[in-house]
Coordinates of C-alpha atoms in Angstrom, one line a residue:
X20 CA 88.7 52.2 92.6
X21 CA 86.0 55.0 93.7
X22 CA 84.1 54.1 90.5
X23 CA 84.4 50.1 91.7
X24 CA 83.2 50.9 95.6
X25 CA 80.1 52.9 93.7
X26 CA 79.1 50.8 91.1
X27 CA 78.9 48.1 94.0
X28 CA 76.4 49.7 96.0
X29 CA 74.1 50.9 93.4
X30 CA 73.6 48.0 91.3
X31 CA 72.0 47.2 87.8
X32 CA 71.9 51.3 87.0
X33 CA 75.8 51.4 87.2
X34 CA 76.2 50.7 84.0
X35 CA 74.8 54.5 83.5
X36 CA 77.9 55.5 85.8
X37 CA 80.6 57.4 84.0
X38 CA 79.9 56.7 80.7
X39 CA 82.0 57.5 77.4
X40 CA 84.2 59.7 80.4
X41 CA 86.9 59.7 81.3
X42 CA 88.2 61.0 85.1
X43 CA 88.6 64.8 84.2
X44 CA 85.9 65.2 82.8
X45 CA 84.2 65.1 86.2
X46 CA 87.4 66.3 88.2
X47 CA 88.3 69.2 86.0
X48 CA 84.8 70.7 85.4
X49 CA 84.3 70.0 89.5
X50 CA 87.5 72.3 89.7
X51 CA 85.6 75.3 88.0
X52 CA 82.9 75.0 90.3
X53 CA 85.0 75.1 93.5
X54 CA 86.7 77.9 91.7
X55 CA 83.8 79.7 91.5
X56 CA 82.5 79.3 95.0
X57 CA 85.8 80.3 96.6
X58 CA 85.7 83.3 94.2
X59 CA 82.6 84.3 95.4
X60 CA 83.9 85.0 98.4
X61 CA 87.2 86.5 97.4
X62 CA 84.7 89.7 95.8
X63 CA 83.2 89.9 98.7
X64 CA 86.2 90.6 100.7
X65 CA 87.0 93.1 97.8
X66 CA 84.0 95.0 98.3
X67 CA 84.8 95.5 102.2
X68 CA 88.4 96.4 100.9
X69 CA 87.4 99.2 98.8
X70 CA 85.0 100.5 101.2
X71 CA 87.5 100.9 104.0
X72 CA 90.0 102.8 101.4
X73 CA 87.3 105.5 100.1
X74 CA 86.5 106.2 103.7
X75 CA 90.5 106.9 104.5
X76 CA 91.1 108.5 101.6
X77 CA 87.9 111.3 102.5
X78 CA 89.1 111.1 105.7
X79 CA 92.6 112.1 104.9
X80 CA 91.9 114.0 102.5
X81 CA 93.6 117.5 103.3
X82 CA 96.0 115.7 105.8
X83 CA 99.6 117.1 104.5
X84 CA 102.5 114.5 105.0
X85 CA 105.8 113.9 103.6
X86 CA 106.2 112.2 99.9
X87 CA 109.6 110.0 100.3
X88 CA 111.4 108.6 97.6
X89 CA 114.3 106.4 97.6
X90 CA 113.3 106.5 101.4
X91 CA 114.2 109.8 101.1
X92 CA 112.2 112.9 102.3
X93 CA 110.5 114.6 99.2
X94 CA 108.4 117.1 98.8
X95 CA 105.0 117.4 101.0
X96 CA 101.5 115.3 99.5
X97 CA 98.9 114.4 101.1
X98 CA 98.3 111.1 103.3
X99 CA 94.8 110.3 101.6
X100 CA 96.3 109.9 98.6
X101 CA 98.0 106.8 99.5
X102 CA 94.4 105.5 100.2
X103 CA 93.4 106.7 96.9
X104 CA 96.5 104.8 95.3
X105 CA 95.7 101.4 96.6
X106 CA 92.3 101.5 95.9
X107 CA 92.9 102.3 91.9
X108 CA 95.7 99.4 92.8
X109 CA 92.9 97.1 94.0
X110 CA 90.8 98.0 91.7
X111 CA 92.9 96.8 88.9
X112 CA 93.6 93.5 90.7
X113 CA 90.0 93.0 90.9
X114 CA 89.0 93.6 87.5
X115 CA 92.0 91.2 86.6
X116 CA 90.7 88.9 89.0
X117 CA 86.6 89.1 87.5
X118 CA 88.4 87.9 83.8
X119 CA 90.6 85.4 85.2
X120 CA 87.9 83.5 87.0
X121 CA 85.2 84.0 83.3
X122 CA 88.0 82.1 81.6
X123 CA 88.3 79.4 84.6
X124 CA 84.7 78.8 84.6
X125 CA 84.8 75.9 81.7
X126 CA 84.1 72.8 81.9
X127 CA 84.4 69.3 79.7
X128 CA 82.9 66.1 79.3
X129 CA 84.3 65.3 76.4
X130 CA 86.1 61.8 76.5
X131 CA 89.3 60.0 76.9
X132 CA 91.4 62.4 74.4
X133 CA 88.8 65.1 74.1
X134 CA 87.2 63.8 70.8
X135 CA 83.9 62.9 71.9
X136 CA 84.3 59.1 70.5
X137 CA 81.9 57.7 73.4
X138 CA 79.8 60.7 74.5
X139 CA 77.8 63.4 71.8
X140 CA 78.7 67.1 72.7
X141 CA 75.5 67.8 73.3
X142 CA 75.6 65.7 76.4
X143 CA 78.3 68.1 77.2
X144 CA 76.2 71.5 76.3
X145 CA 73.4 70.8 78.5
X146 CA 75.3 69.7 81.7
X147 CA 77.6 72.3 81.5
X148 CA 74.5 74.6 81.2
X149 CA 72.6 73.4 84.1
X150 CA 76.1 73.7 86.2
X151 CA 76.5 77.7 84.8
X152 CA 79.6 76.9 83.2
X153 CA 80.9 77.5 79.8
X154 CA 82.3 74.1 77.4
X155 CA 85.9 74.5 76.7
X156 CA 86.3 75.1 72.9
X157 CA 88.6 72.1 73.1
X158 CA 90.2 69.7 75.3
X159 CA 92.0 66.7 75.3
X160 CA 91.8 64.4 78.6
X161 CA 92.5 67.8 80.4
X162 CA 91.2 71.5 80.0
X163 CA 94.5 73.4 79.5
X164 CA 96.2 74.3 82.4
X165 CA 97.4 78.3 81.1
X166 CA 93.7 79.2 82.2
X167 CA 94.3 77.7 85.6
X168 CA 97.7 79.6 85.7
X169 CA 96.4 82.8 84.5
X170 CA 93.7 82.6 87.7
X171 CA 97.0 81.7 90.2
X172 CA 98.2 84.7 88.5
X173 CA 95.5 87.1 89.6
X174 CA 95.3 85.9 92.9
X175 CA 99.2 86.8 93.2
X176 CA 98.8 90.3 91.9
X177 CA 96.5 90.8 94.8
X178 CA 98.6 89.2 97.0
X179 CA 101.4 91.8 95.7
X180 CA 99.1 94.9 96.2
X181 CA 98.2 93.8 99.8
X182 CA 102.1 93.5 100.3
X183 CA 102.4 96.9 98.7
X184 CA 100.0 98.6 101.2
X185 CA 101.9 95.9 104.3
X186 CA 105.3 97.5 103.7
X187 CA 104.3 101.0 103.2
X188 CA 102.4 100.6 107.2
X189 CA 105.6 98.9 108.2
X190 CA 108.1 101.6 107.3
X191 CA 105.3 104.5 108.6
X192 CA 105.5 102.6 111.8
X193 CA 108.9 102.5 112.5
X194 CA 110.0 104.5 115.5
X195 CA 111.9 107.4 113.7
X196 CA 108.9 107.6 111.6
X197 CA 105.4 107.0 113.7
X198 CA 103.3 108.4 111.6
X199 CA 101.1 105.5 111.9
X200 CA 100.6 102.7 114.2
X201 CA 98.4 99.6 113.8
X202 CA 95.4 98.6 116.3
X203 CA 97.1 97.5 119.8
X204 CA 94.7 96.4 122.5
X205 CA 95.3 96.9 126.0
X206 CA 96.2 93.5 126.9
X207 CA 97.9 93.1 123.8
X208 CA 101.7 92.2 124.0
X209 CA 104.5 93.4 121.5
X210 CA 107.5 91.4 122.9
X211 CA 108.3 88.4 125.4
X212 CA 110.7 90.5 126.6
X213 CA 110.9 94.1 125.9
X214 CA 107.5 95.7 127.5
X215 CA 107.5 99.1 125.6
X216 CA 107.2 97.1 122.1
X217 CA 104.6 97.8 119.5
X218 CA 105.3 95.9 116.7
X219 CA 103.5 95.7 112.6
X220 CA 102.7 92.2 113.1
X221 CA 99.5 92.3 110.8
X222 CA 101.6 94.0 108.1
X223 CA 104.7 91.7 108.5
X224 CA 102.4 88.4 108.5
X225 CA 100.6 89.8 105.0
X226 CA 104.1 90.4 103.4
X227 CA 105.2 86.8 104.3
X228 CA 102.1 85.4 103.3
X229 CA 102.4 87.2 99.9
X230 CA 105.7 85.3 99.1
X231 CA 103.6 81.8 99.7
X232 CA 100.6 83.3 96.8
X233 CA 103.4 84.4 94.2
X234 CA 105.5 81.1 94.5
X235 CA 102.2 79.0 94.2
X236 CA 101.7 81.1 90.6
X237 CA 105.1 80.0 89.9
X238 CA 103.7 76.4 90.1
X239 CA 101.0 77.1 88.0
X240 CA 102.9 78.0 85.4
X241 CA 104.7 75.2 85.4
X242 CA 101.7 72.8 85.4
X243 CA 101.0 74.4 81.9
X244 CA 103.7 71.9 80.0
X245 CA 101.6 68.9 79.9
X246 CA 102.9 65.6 78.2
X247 CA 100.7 64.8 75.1
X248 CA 97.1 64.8 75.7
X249 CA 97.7 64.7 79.6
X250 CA 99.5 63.4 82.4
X251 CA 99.1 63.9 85.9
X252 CA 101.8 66.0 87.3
X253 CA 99.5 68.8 87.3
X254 CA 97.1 67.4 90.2
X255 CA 99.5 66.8 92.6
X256 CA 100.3 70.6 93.1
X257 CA 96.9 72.1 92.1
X258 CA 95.6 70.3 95.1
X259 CA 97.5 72.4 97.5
X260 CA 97.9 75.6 95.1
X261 CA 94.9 76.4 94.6
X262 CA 92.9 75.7 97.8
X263 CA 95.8 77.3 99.7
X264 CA 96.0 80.3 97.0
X265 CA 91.9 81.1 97.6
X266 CA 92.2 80.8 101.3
X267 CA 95.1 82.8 101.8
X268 CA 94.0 85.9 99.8
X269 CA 90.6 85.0 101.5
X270 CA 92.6 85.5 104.8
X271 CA 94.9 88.1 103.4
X272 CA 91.9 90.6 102.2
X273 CA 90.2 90.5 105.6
X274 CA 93.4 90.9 108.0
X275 CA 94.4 94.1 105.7
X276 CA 91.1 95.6 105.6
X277 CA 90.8 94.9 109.6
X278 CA 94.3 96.4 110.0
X279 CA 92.8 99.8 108.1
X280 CA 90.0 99.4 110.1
X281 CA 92.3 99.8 113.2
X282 CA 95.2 102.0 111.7
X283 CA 96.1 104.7 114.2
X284 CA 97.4 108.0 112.6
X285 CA 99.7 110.5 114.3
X286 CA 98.8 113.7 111.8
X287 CA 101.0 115.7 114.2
X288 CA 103.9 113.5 113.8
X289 CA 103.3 114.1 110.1
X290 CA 103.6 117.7 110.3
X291 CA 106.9 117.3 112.6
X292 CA 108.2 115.2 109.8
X293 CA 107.7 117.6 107.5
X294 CA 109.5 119.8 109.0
X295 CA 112.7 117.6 110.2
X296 CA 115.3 118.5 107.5
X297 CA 114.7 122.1 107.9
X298 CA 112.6 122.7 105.5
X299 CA 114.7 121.7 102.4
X300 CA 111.5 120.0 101.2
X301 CA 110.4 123.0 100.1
X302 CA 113.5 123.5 97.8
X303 CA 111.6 122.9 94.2
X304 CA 109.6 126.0 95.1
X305 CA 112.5 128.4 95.7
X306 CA 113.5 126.5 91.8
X307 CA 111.1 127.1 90.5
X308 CA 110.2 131.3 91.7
X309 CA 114.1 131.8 91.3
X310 CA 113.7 130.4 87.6
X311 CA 110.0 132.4 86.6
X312 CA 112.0 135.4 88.0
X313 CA 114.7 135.4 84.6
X314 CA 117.5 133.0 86.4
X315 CA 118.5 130.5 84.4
X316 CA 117.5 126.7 85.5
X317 CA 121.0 125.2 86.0
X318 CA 122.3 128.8 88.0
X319 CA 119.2 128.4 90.3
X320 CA 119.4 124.8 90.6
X321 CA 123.1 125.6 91.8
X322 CA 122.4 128.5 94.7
X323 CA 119.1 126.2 96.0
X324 CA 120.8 123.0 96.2
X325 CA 123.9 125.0 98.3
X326 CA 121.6 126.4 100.7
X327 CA 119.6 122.8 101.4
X328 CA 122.9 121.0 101.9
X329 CA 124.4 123.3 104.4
X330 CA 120.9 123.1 105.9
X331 CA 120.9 119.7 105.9
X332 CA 124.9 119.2 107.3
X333 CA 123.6 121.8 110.2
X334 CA 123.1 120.1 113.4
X335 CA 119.7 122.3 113.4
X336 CA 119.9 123.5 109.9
X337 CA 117.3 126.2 108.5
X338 CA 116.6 126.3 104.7
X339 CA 114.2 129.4 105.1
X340 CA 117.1 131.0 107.0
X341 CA 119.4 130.3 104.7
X342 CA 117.5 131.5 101.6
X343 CA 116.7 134.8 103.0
X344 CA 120.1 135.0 104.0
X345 CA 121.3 134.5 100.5
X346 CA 121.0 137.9 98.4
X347 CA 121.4 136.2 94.8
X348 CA 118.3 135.1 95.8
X349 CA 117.0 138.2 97.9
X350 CA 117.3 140.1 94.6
X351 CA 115.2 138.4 92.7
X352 CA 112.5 137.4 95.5
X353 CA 111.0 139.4 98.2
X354 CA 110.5 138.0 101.6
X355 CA 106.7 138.0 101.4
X356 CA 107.5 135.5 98.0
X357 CA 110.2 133.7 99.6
X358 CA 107.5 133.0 103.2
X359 CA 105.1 132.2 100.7
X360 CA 107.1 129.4 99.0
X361 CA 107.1 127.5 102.4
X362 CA 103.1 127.4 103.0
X363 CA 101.6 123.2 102.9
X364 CA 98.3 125.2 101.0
X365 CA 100.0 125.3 97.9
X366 CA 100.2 121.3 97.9
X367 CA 96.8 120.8 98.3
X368 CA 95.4 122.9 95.4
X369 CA 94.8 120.2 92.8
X370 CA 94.1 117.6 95.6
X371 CA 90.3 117.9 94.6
X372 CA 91.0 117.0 90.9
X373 CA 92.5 113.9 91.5
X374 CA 89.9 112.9 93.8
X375 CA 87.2 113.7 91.1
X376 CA 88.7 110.9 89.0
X377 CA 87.7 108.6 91.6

């Protein structure tokens, strides 16, 4: 019908209109193109990304803070190393993202079926050239639809690492935490009906967005299956997938790096929490001395783990107390070893070799 309402208003040189093609071979090898365009963008937002991370992470770099796991204080580390993290995290994604796009930048004019029975390939080479896009090795009324998925693919592994770096704001925000806080203005509100609310709105919106990227990767893996040489059940979803894919991550990337831009960080509340479970975080060093002192692993392991429990079921527990208090361990350590032991400057000595990777 388009080709009809054209062909009506141009006249005797129709007959030049769509020749020996068939419908993809216009609308697929247009699809690259927008592709490419909207990816264009998408590196630019990377480039502000990565920018915003290497300043945190020099920024933070000798800022001690607690290392969780299972949600669970750990040992001490160093706040700019999550920067450093998620930019090796995003730098992955992007170089993922750079192939997935080189393989999406094909085209086709190649026919009904792909077989070039109207059209010479060489008709094909030179567009395609003059467009600065590749020819697909082969098609058949459609270029395969796994490069298309691969691309969707990328886009949600970015979409993942920005969630990554959402939740880990989130939980730092929460009140019994506060080591960090995103950007609130004065006249900003964080609840219709609690005044005192701050609230991780910029992180919480980027985690649900991340759900919408991933499930639209889903659906580009399922456009993959194809009947035959083609069908159409592909287009139907493509055309919300992928322009909502680009512009989300397009979105995603800027509200993230804005929310760095913003992020307020309490480094005393990091130090409090540190110090919160009475200093049991510290218990791998007293290991560790008890065991390069003769004691054997598992009788060491034994007398440490006692005195960080007790300290730990004590309203206000003391670990430090409790080890200098405890003469199998006074007889193998000195207090000047066992002070030492509970100093932050022994987490930061290989800080600067990890940094030098970057």
């Amino acid at each position: 019908a388009f080709l009809t309402c054209v062909n009506e208003n141009v006249g005797e040189n129709s007959r030049f209109i769509h020749m020996g093609l068939t419908s993809s071979d216009v609308i697929d090898t247009a699809l690259a193109l927008q592709i490419s365009d909207a990816s264009k963008i998408i590196l630019d937002d990377f480039e502000k990304l990565e920018n915003i991370l290497k300043n945190l992470a020099q920024k933070y770099r000798k800022t001690p803070c607690i290392g969780r796991s299972h949600g669970i204080h750990a040992e001490p580390t160093i706040f700019g190393l999550k920067f450093l993290n998620w930019l090796d995290i995003f730098s992955r994604a992007k170089e993922n993202f750079v192939s997935a796009l080189e393989n999406v930048k094909v085209g086709q004019i190649s026919g009904p079926v792909g077989t070039y029975s109207n059209i010479n390939p060489e008709i094909e080479n030179l567009a395609l050239k003059k467009l600065g896009l590749k020819s697909a090795k082969i098609s058949t009324q459609v270029i395969s639809r796994d490069i298309h998925a691969r691309y969707l693919q990328a886009l949600a592994l970015i979409a993942s690492g920005i969630e990554l770096v959402a939740t880990e704001i989130r939980h730092l925000q929460r009140s019994e935490v506060g080591e960090v806080q995103e950007g609130f203005s004065n006249t900003q509100k964080g609840s219709s009906a609690m005044p005192h609310k701050k609230n991780p709105i910029a992180s919480e919106n980027l985690c649900g967005l991340s759900r919408i990227v991933r499930a639209n990767s889903i659906a580009a893996l399922e456009n993959v299956p194809l009947w035959h040489e083609r069908d159409i059940s592909h287009s139907s979803a493509e055309r919300i997938i992928l322009p909502d894919s680009t512009i989300l991550i397009d979105y995603m990337l800027n509200r993230l790096t804005n929310t760095l831009e913003n992020l307020v960080v309490n480094e005393k509340r990091m130090l409090k929490n540190i110090n919160l479970s009475g200093g049991v975080v510290f218990s791998q060093k007293v290991l560790l001395a008890l065991t390069n002192k003769g004691m054997l692993r598992e009788d060491a392991y034994k007398i440490v783990q006692e005195n960080a429990l007790k300290a730990l079921d004590e309203e206000n527990g003391n670990f430090k107390e409790n080890i200098l208090n405890d003469k199998r361990v006074t007889e193998k350590l000195s207090s000047a070893e066992i002070e030492k032991l509970f100093e932050l400057d022994d987490y930061l000595k290989n800080i600067d070799e990890i940094y030098k990777r970057f």
